[in-house]
Each structure stands twice: as structure tokens, then as C-alpha cells.
Short mmCIF file of N, CA and C in Angstrom, two decimals:
data_model
loop_
_atom_site.label_atom_id
_atom_site.label_comp_id
_atom_site.label_asym_id
_atom_site.label_seq_id
_atom_site.Cartn_x
_atom_site.Cartn_y
_atom_site.Cartn_z
N MET A 1 5.38 -13.23 10.84
CA MET A 1 3.65 -13.73 11.65
C MET A 1 3.07 -12.77 11.55
N GLU A 2 3.91 -11.53 12.51
CA GLU A 2 3.15 -10.24 12.49
C GLU A 2 2.74 -9.51 11.57
N LEU A 3 3.29 -9.52 10.28
CA LEU A 3 3.10 -8.87 9.21
C LEU A 3 1.97 -9.50 8.50
N SER A 4 2.20 -10.70 8.40
CA SER A 4 0.66 -11.32 7.75
C SER A 4 -0.38 -11.02 8.51
N VAL A 5 -0.51 -10.58 9.79
CA VAL A 5 -1.34 -10.53 10.63
C VAL A 5 -1.83 -9.05 10.34
N PHE A 6 -0.85 -8.03 10.36
CA PHE A 6 -1.18 -6.59 10.23
C PHE A 6 -1.88 -6.42 8.74
N GLY A 7 -1.22 -7.41 7.79
CA GLY A 7 -1.72 -7.45 6.27
C GLY A 7 -3.30 -7.69 6.37
N VAL A 8 -4.17 -8.82 7.22
CA VAL A 8 -4.79 -9.34 7.31
C VAL A 8 -5.85 -8.08 7.61
N LEU A 9 -5.26 -7.48 8.67
CA LEU A 9 -6.50 -6.78 9.37
C LEU A 9 -6.55 -5.28 8.60
N GLY A 10 -5.28 -4.82 7.91
CA GLY A 10 -5.66 -3.86 7.30
C GLY A 10 -6.71 -4.26 5.82
N SER A 11 -6.59 -5.09 5.28
CA SER A 11 -7.35 -5.58 3.96
C SER A 11 -8.87 -5.82 4.83
N ASP A 12 -8.83 -5.97 6.26
CA ASP A 12 -10.10 -6.39 6.45
C ASP A 12 -10.85 -4.89 6.33
N VAL A 13 -9.71 -4.21 7.17
CA VAL A 13 -10.82 -2.66 7.68
C VAL A 13 -11.49 -2.43 6.11
N ALA A 14 -10.48 -2.60 5.07
CA ALA A 14 -11.37 -1.82 3.70
C ALA A 14 -12.21 -2.62 3.74
N ASP A 15 -12.25 -4.06 3.77
CA ASP A 15 -13.62 -4.90 3.06
C ASP A 15 -14.86 -4.31 4.01
N LYS A 16 -14.82 -4.39 5.66
CA LYS A 16 -15.62 -4.27 6.37
C LYS A 16 -16.15 -2.27 6.02
N THR A 17 -15.60 -1.39 5.48
CA THR A 17 -15.94 -0.08 5.06
C THR A 17 -16.80 -0.20 3.92
N CYS A 18 -16.92 -1.08 2.92
CA CYS A 18 -18.23 -1.59 1.98
C CYS A 18 -18.90 -2.27 2.83
N ILE A 19 -19.02 -3.06 3.82
CA ILE A 19 -19.96 -3.60 4.37
C ILE A 19 -20.86 -2.84 5.22
N ASN A 20 -20.21 -2.37 5.96
CA ASN A 20 -20.65 -1.38 7.37
C ASN A 20 -21.67 -0.13 6.94
N PHE A 21 -20.59 0.92 5.55
CA PHE A 21 -21.26 2.02 5.53
C PHE A 21 -21.74 2.40 4.28
N SER A 22 -22.13 1.25 3.31
CA SER A 22 -22.72 1.50 2.30
C SER A 22 -23.91 0.49 2.15
N PHE A 23 -25.19 1.19 2.54
CA PHE A 23 -26.58 0.38 2.74
C PHE A 23 -27.03 0.37 1.20
N VAL A 24 -25.81 0.68 0.39
CA VAL A 24 -26.57 0.67 -1.43
C VAL A 24 -25.74 -0.87 -1.28
N PRO A 25 -25.95 -2.02 -1.91
CA PRO A 25 -25.19 -3.00 -2.26
C PRO A 25 -23.92 -2.64 -3.37
N SER A 26 -24.27 -1.60 -4.18
CA SER A 26 -23.69 -1.47 -5.37
C SER A 26 -22.16 -0.54 -5.21
N GLU A 27 -22.32 0.05 -3.57
CA GLU A 27 -21.03 1.02 -3.14
C GLU A 27 -19.84 0.69 -2.99
N TYR A 28 -19.19 0.12 -4.13
CA TYR A 28 -17.91 -0.30 -3.80
C TYR A 28 -16.49 0.22 -4.06
N TRP A 29 -16.92 1.27 -3.82
CA TRP A 29 -15.80 2.77 -4.10
C TRP A 29 -14.76 2.44 -3.43
N PRO A 30 -14.98 2.24 -2.27
CA PRO A 30 -13.49 2.26 -0.92
C PRO A 30 -12.48 0.92 -1.57
N LEU A 31 -12.97 -0.20 -2.27
CA LEU A 31 -12.27 -0.97 -2.91
C LEU A 31 -11.33 -0.64 -3.86
N PHE A 32 -11.05 0.28 -4.54
CA PHE A 32 -10.24 1.02 -5.55
C PHE A 32 -9.08 1.50 -4.60
N VAL A 33 -8.74 1.18 -3.72
CA VAL A 33 -7.43 1.31 -2.98
C VAL A 33 -6.62 0.32 -2.82
N LEU A 34 -7.58 -0.90 -2.79
CA LEU A 34 -6.64 -1.71 -3.54
C LEU A 34 -5.54 -2.26 -4.85
N PHE A 35 -5.75 -1.53 -5.59
CA PHE A 35 -4.88 -1.41 -6.74
C PHE A 35 -3.96 -0.81 -6.53
N PHE A 36 -4.02 0.19 -4.97
CA PHE A 36 -2.83 1.09 -4.90
C PHE A 36 -1.91 0.05 -3.75
N TYR A 37 -2.46 -0.73 -3.35
CA TYR A 37 -2.11 -1.90 -2.52
C TYR A 37 -0.64 -2.94 -3.16
N VAL A 38 -1.26 -3.03 -4.75
CA VAL A 38 -0.82 -3.73 -5.25
C VAL A 38 0.39 -3.04 -5.93
N LEU A 39 0.46 -2.04 -6.81
CA LEU A 39 1.25 -0.92 -7.37
C LEU A 39 2.18 -0.47 -6.71
N SER A 40 2.01 -0.60 -5.10
CA SER A 40 3.34 0.45 -4.17
C SER A 40 4.37 -0.45 -4.60
N PRO A 41 4.25 -1.62 -4.05
CA PRO A 41 5.93 -1.76 -3.94
C PRO A 41 6.58 -2.42 -5.29
N ILE A 42 5.81 -2.13 -6.91
CA ILE A 42 6.24 -2.62 -7.75
C ILE A 42 7.77 -1.46 -8.18
N PRO A 43 7.42 -0.21 -7.89
CA PRO A 43 8.44 0.58 -8.43
C PRO A 43 9.93 0.63 -7.80
N TYR A 44 9.66 0.06 -6.35
CA TYR A 44 11.16 -0.18 -5.57
C TYR A 44 11.59 -1.83 -6.22
N CYS A 45 10.61 -2.55 -6.29
CA CYS A 45 11.05 -3.88 -6.62
C CYS A 45 12.11 -3.55 -7.51
N ILE A 46 11.34 -3.12 -8.81
CA ILE A 46 11.86 -3.12 -9.76
C ILE A 46 13.39 -2.53 -10.02
N ALA A 47 13.55 -1.02 -9.10
CA ALA A 47 14.93 -0.56 -9.15
C ALA A 47 15.87 -1.32 -8.36
N ARG A 48 15.36 -2.18 -7.24
CA ARG A 48 15.92 -2.94 -6.22
C ARG A 48 16.84 -3.95 -7.63
N ARG A 49 16.07 -4.72 -8.25
CA ARG A 49 16.67 -5.51 -9.44
C ARG A 49 18.08 -4.75 -9.87
N LEU A 50 17.29 -3.51 -10.74
CA LEU A 50 18.74 -2.92 -11.87
C LEU A 50 19.60 -2.04 -11.19
N VAL A 51 19.44 -1.64 -9.49
CA VAL A 51 20.51 -1.13 -9.29
C VAL A 51 21.71 -1.42 -8.18
N ASP A 52 22.96 -1.12 -8.45
CA ASP A 52 23.90 -2.21 -7.84
C ASP A 52 24.44 -1.12 -6.59
N ASP A 53 23.62 -2.13 -5.31
CA ASP A 53 23.76 -1.03 -4.18
C ASP A 53 25.52 -0.87 -3.83
N THR A 54 26.30 -1.08 -4.31
CA THR A 54 27.59 -0.73 -4.05
C THR A 54 28.25 0.44 -4.27
N ASP A 55 27.24 1.20 -4.85
CA ASP A 55 27.75 2.87 -4.94
C ASP A 55 27.26 3.75 -3.99
N ALA A 56 28.42 4.30 -3.61
CA ALA A 56 27.73 5.19 -2.09
C ALA A 56 27.10 6.40 -2.82
N MET A 57 27.12 6.61 -4.22
CA MET A 57 26.49 7.79 -4.15
C MET A 57 24.97 7.36 -4.68
N SER A 58 24.08 8.62 -4.53
CA SER A 58 22.51 8.59 -4.69
C SER A 58 22.49 7.91 -6.11
N ASN A 59 21.89 7.34 -6.30
CA ASN A 59 21.26 6.81 -7.89
C ASN A 59 19.96 7.06 -8.42
N ALA A 60 20.26 7.75 -9.58
CA ALA A 60 18.62 8.07 -9.90
C ALA A 60 17.81 7.31 -10.10
N CYS A 61 17.81 6.17 -10.27
CA CYS A 61 16.79 5.45 -10.85
C CYS A 61 16.15 4.69 -9.47
N LYS A 62 16.93 4.44 -8.43
CA LYS A 62 16.10 4.40 -7.03
C LYS A 62 15.38 5.28 -6.09
N GLU A 63 15.94 6.50 -6.28
CA GLU A 63 15.43 8.01 -6.18
C GLU A 63 13.77 7.90 -7.08
N LEU A 64 13.99 7.30 -8.62
CA LEU A 64 12.66 7.75 -9.13
C LEU A 64 11.64 6.86 -8.76
N ALA A 65 12.00 5.51 -8.04
CA ALA A 65 11.20 4.43 -8.02
C ALA A 65 10.58 5.27 -6.65
N ILE A 66 11.49 5.53 -5.34
CA ILE A 66 10.96 5.74 -4.12
C ILE A 66 10.07 7.23 -4.61
N PHE A 67 10.09 7.70 -5.59
CA PHE A 67 9.81 9.29 -5.58
C PHE A 67 8.00 8.83 -6.12
N LEU A 68 8.07 7.25 -7.50
CA LEU A 68 6.65 7.08 -7.60
C LEU A 68 6.30 6.32 -6.48
N THR A 69 6.82 5.63 -5.83
CA THR A 69 5.88 4.96 -4.48
C THR A 69 5.46 6.20 -3.75
N THR A 70 6.08 7.12 -3.56
CA THR A 70 5.26 8.11 -2.76
C THR A 70 4.06 8.44 -3.45
N GLY A 71 4.34 8.78 -4.61
CA GLY A 71 3.04 9.39 -5.41
C GLY A 71 1.96 8.20 -5.27
N ILE A 72 2.27 6.82 -5.33
CA ILE A 72 0.96 5.79 -5.27
C ILE A 72 0.43 5.98 -3.98
N VAL A 73 1.70 6.30 -2.70
CA VAL A 73 0.81 6.38 -1.42
C VAL A 73 0.01 7.45 -1.24
N VAL A 74 0.48 8.32 -1.67
CA VAL A 74 -0.29 9.88 -1.46
C VAL A 74 -1.61 9.50 -2.05
N SER A 75 -1.77 9.17 -3.22
CA SER A 75 -2.75 9.23 -4.03
C SER A 75 -3.65 8.22 -3.05
N ALA A 76 -3.17 7.14 -2.73
CA ALA A 76 -4.29 6.03 -1.76
C ALA A 76 -4.77 6.60 -0.83
N PHE A 77 -4.02 7.35 -0.06
CA PHE A 77 -4.41 8.01 1.12
C PHE A 77 -5.63 9.46 0.34
N GLY A 78 -5.39 9.74 -0.70
CA GLY A 78 -6.41 10.90 -1.49
C GLY A 78 -7.78 10.72 -2.08
N LEU A 79 -7.69 9.18 -2.59
CA LEU A 79 -8.77 9.04 -3.30
C LEU A 79 -9.92 8.76 -2.57
N PRO A 80 -9.51 8.29 -1.07
CA PRO A 80 -11.56 8.34 -0.24
C PRO A 80 -11.17 9.63 0.08
N VAL A 81 -11.08 10.79 0.01
CA VAL A 81 -11.11 11.92 0.39
C VAL A 81 -11.97 12.60 -0.39
N VAL A 82 -11.20 12.62 -2.10
CA VAL A 82 -11.77 12.71 -2.93
C VAL A 82 -13.45 12.05 -3.46
N PHE A 83 -13.52 10.86 -2.74
CA PHE A 83 -14.89 10.24 -3.04
C PHE A 83 -15.88 10.85 -1.94
N ALA A 84 -15.19 11.04 -0.51
CA ALA A 84 -16.23 11.34 0.24
C ALA A 84 -16.46 12.80 0.23
N ARG A 85 -15.55 13.57 -0.73
CA ARG A 85 -16.32 14.95 -0.85
C ARG A 85 -17.08 15.01 -1.93
N ALA A 86 -17.15 13.87 -2.90
CA ALA A 86 -18.04 14.10 -4.19
C ALA A 86 -19.16 13.32 -3.44
N ASN A 87 -19.41 12.81 -2.21
CA ASN A 87 -20.54 11.99 -1.86
C ASN A 87 -20.48 10.67 -2.23
N LEU A 88 -19.84 10.38 -2.79
CA LEU A 88 -20.36 8.93 -3.02
C LEU A 88 -19.63 8.21 -2.09
N ILE A 89 -18.98 8.34 -0.81
CA ILE A 89 -18.79 7.47 0.37
C ILE A 89 -19.12 8.10 1.54
N LYS A 90 -19.33 7.87 2.68
CA LYS A 90 -19.55 8.83 3.88
C LYS A 90 -18.17 9.01 4.68
N TRP A 91 -18.46 9.39 4.85
CA TRP A 91 -17.17 10.06 5.89
C TRP A 91 -16.89 9.15 7.20
N GLY A 92 -17.67 8.59 7.64
CA GLY A 92 -16.96 7.31 8.60
C GLY A 92 -16.73 6.37 7.26
N ALA A 93 -16.99 5.84 6.31
CA ALA A 93 -16.19 5.02 5.60
C ALA A 93 -14.68 5.78 4.86
N CYS A 94 -15.12 6.77 4.50
CA CYS A 94 -13.31 7.24 4.46
C CYS A 94 -12.33 7.04 5.58
N ALA A 95 -12.72 7.63 6.90
CA ALA A 95 -11.98 7.09 8.08
C ALA A 95 -11.46 5.99 8.30
N LEU A 96 -12.03 4.86 7.71
CA LEU A 96 -11.87 3.55 7.91
C LEU A 96 -11.13 3.11 6.62
N VAL A 97 -11.29 3.44 5.65
CA VAL A 97 -10.06 3.34 4.51
C VAL A 97 -8.78 4.27 4.98
N LEU A 98 -9.12 5.27 5.28
CA LEU A 98 -7.52 5.70 5.87
C LEU A 98 -6.86 4.80 6.88
N THR A 99 -7.74 4.57 7.56
CA THR A 99 -7.10 3.62 8.92
C THR A 99 -6.60 2.08 8.28
N GLY A 100 -7.30 1.75 7.28
CA GLY A 100 -6.86 0.47 6.64
C GLY A 100 -5.68 1.01 5.94
N ASN A 101 -5.48 2.17 5.18
CA ASN A 101 -4.20 2.30 4.65
C ASN A 101 -3.25 2.57 5.07
N THR A 102 -3.13 2.95 6.44
CA THR A 102 -1.94 2.98 7.22
C THR A 102 -1.75 2.00 7.55
N VAL A 103 -2.53 0.94 7.95
CA VAL A 103 -2.11 -0.22 8.20
C VAL A 103 -1.53 -1.03 7.33
N ILE A 104 -1.76 -1.07 6.48
CA ILE A 104 -1.13 -1.95 4.92
C ILE A 104 -0.06 -0.92 4.67
N PHE A 105 -0.01 0.10 4.49
CA PHE A 105 1.46 0.69 4.14
C PHE A 105 2.54 0.47 5.12
N ALA A 106 2.12 0.46 6.63
CA ALA A 106 2.98 0.08 7.48
C ALA A 106 3.74 -1.28 7.12
N THR A 107 2.63 -2.13 6.91
CA THR A 107 2.81 -3.58 7.07
C THR A 107 3.76 -3.54 5.64
N ILE A 108 3.62 -3.11 4.39
CA ILE A 108 4.36 -3.10 3.46
C ILE A 108 5.99 -2.60 3.49
N LEU A 109 5.54 -1.53 4.64
CA LEU A 109 7.39 -0.71 4.57
C LEU A 109 7.85 -1.31 5.74
N GLY A 110 7.17 -2.40 6.96
CA GLY A 110 8.01 -3.09 7.51
C GLY A 110 8.48 -4.03 6.65
N PHE A 111 7.94 -5.21 5.74
CA PHE A 111 8.40 -6.23 5.11
C PHE A 111 9.76 -5.96 4.42
N PHE A 112 9.61 -4.53 3.60
CA PHE A 112 10.79 -3.98 3.28
C PHE A 112 11.91 -3.92 4.08
N LEU A 113 11.75 -3.28 5.66
CA LEU A 113 12.39 -2.91 6.27
C LEU A 113 13.09 -4.76 7.06
N VAL A 114 12.56 -5.21 7.23
CA VAL A 114 12.93 -6.79 7.54
C VAL A 114 13.35 -7.90 6.44
N PHE A 115 12.98 -7.65 5.25
CA PHE A 115 13.66 -8.28 4.25
C PHE A 115 14.45 -7.95 3.23
N GLY A 116 14.15 -6.55 3.17
CA GLY A 116 15.49 -5.83 2.22
C GLY A 116 17.00 -6.08 2.33
N SER A 117 17.22 -6.65 3.25
CA SER A 117 18.47 -6.31 3.06
C SER A 117 19.12 -7.37 2.62
N ASN A 118 20.41 -7.24 2.26
CA ASN A 118 21.32 -8.19 1.37
C ASN A 118 21.92 -9.03 2.53
N ASP A 119 21.44 -9.85 3.42
CA ASP A 119 22.25 -10.79 4.41
C ASP A 119 21.57 -12.07 3.96
N ASP A 120 22.14 -13.11 4.66
CA ASP A 120 21.57 -14.65 4.44
C ASP A 120 20.16 -15.11 4.08
N PHE A 121 19.54 -14.72 4.76
CA PHE A 121 18.17 -14.67 4.94
C PHE A 121 17.16 -13.38 4.19
N SER A 122 16.61 -13.65 2.94
CA SER A 122 16.88 -12.65 2.44
C SER A 122 15.49 -12.79 1.10
N TRP A 123 14.25 -11.96 1.01
CA TRP A 123 13.30 -12.61 0.01
C TRP A 123 13.61 -12.67 -1.48
N GLN A 124 15.23 -11.89 -1.63
CA GLN A 124 15.46 -12.09 -3.07
C GLN A 124 15.97 -13.04 -3.36
N GLN A 125 16.38 -14.31 -2.30
CA GLN A 125 17.22 -15.63 -3.17
C GLN A 125 15.64 -16.30 -3.47
N TRP A 126 14.66 -15.62 -3.02
CA TRP A 126 13.34 -16.75 -3.80
C TRP A 126 12.84 -16.58 -5.30
#
């Protein structure tokens, strides 16, 4: 339940950024980070399906997925800064988007820590 509350809180911060700091109705640049929220868990989910966890050695597929996920997360934090430096959004909006990013990615990490194990109650059974 807490994960859903934090997910809604993080996406609400991203939505409020466009409302509070854009005085022109067509400025929805901060919402481009929503693509990163959707893309970030995909490489790791694909690697979990392809990789057998019984191997004690490090797996190249899983490490590639973690590398791609890290690149997506870093891009999500970098895009608002680029928009703010290009004067597409204000720095206050950039700070709110970065706060929303922190909450959303912490929620995604929490989801994988709670439901990512291979015990009886797992999201992989669904």
C-alpha cells in the first residue's frame, strides 16, 4: 500500500510542476520524464525472465540490464536540468521534477526489493 502512495505522490509532483511553474499552457516539457518511468524497469524485467538465478557467477545479461536501467535513470535526472539550462522550464520546476524523480525511482526500487525475491508471494507468479 505504501508503494502505491509513494508512486502517486511522485507522479503528482511531476504533474504539479507543469501547473504551478508554467504560466503558458503549452509548456509540458517536464512530462517527458514519464517515458523514463515506464522504460526504467523494462531491461531488468527482461533479464530476470532470461537469466537463471542458480548460477553463482555474475551474468552478462543481467549486468547489461542493470547498466541500461542506470542509463535510463540518469537520463531522467539529466533531462530536466538540460531543459532548465535551455530556458524551456524554470529552475523551480526542475527542482520539483527532480524531487518527483527521486520519489518515483525509490518506489520502483522498493517494488523490486519487496516483490523481486523468488519466495511463495512473488509478482512473477502473476
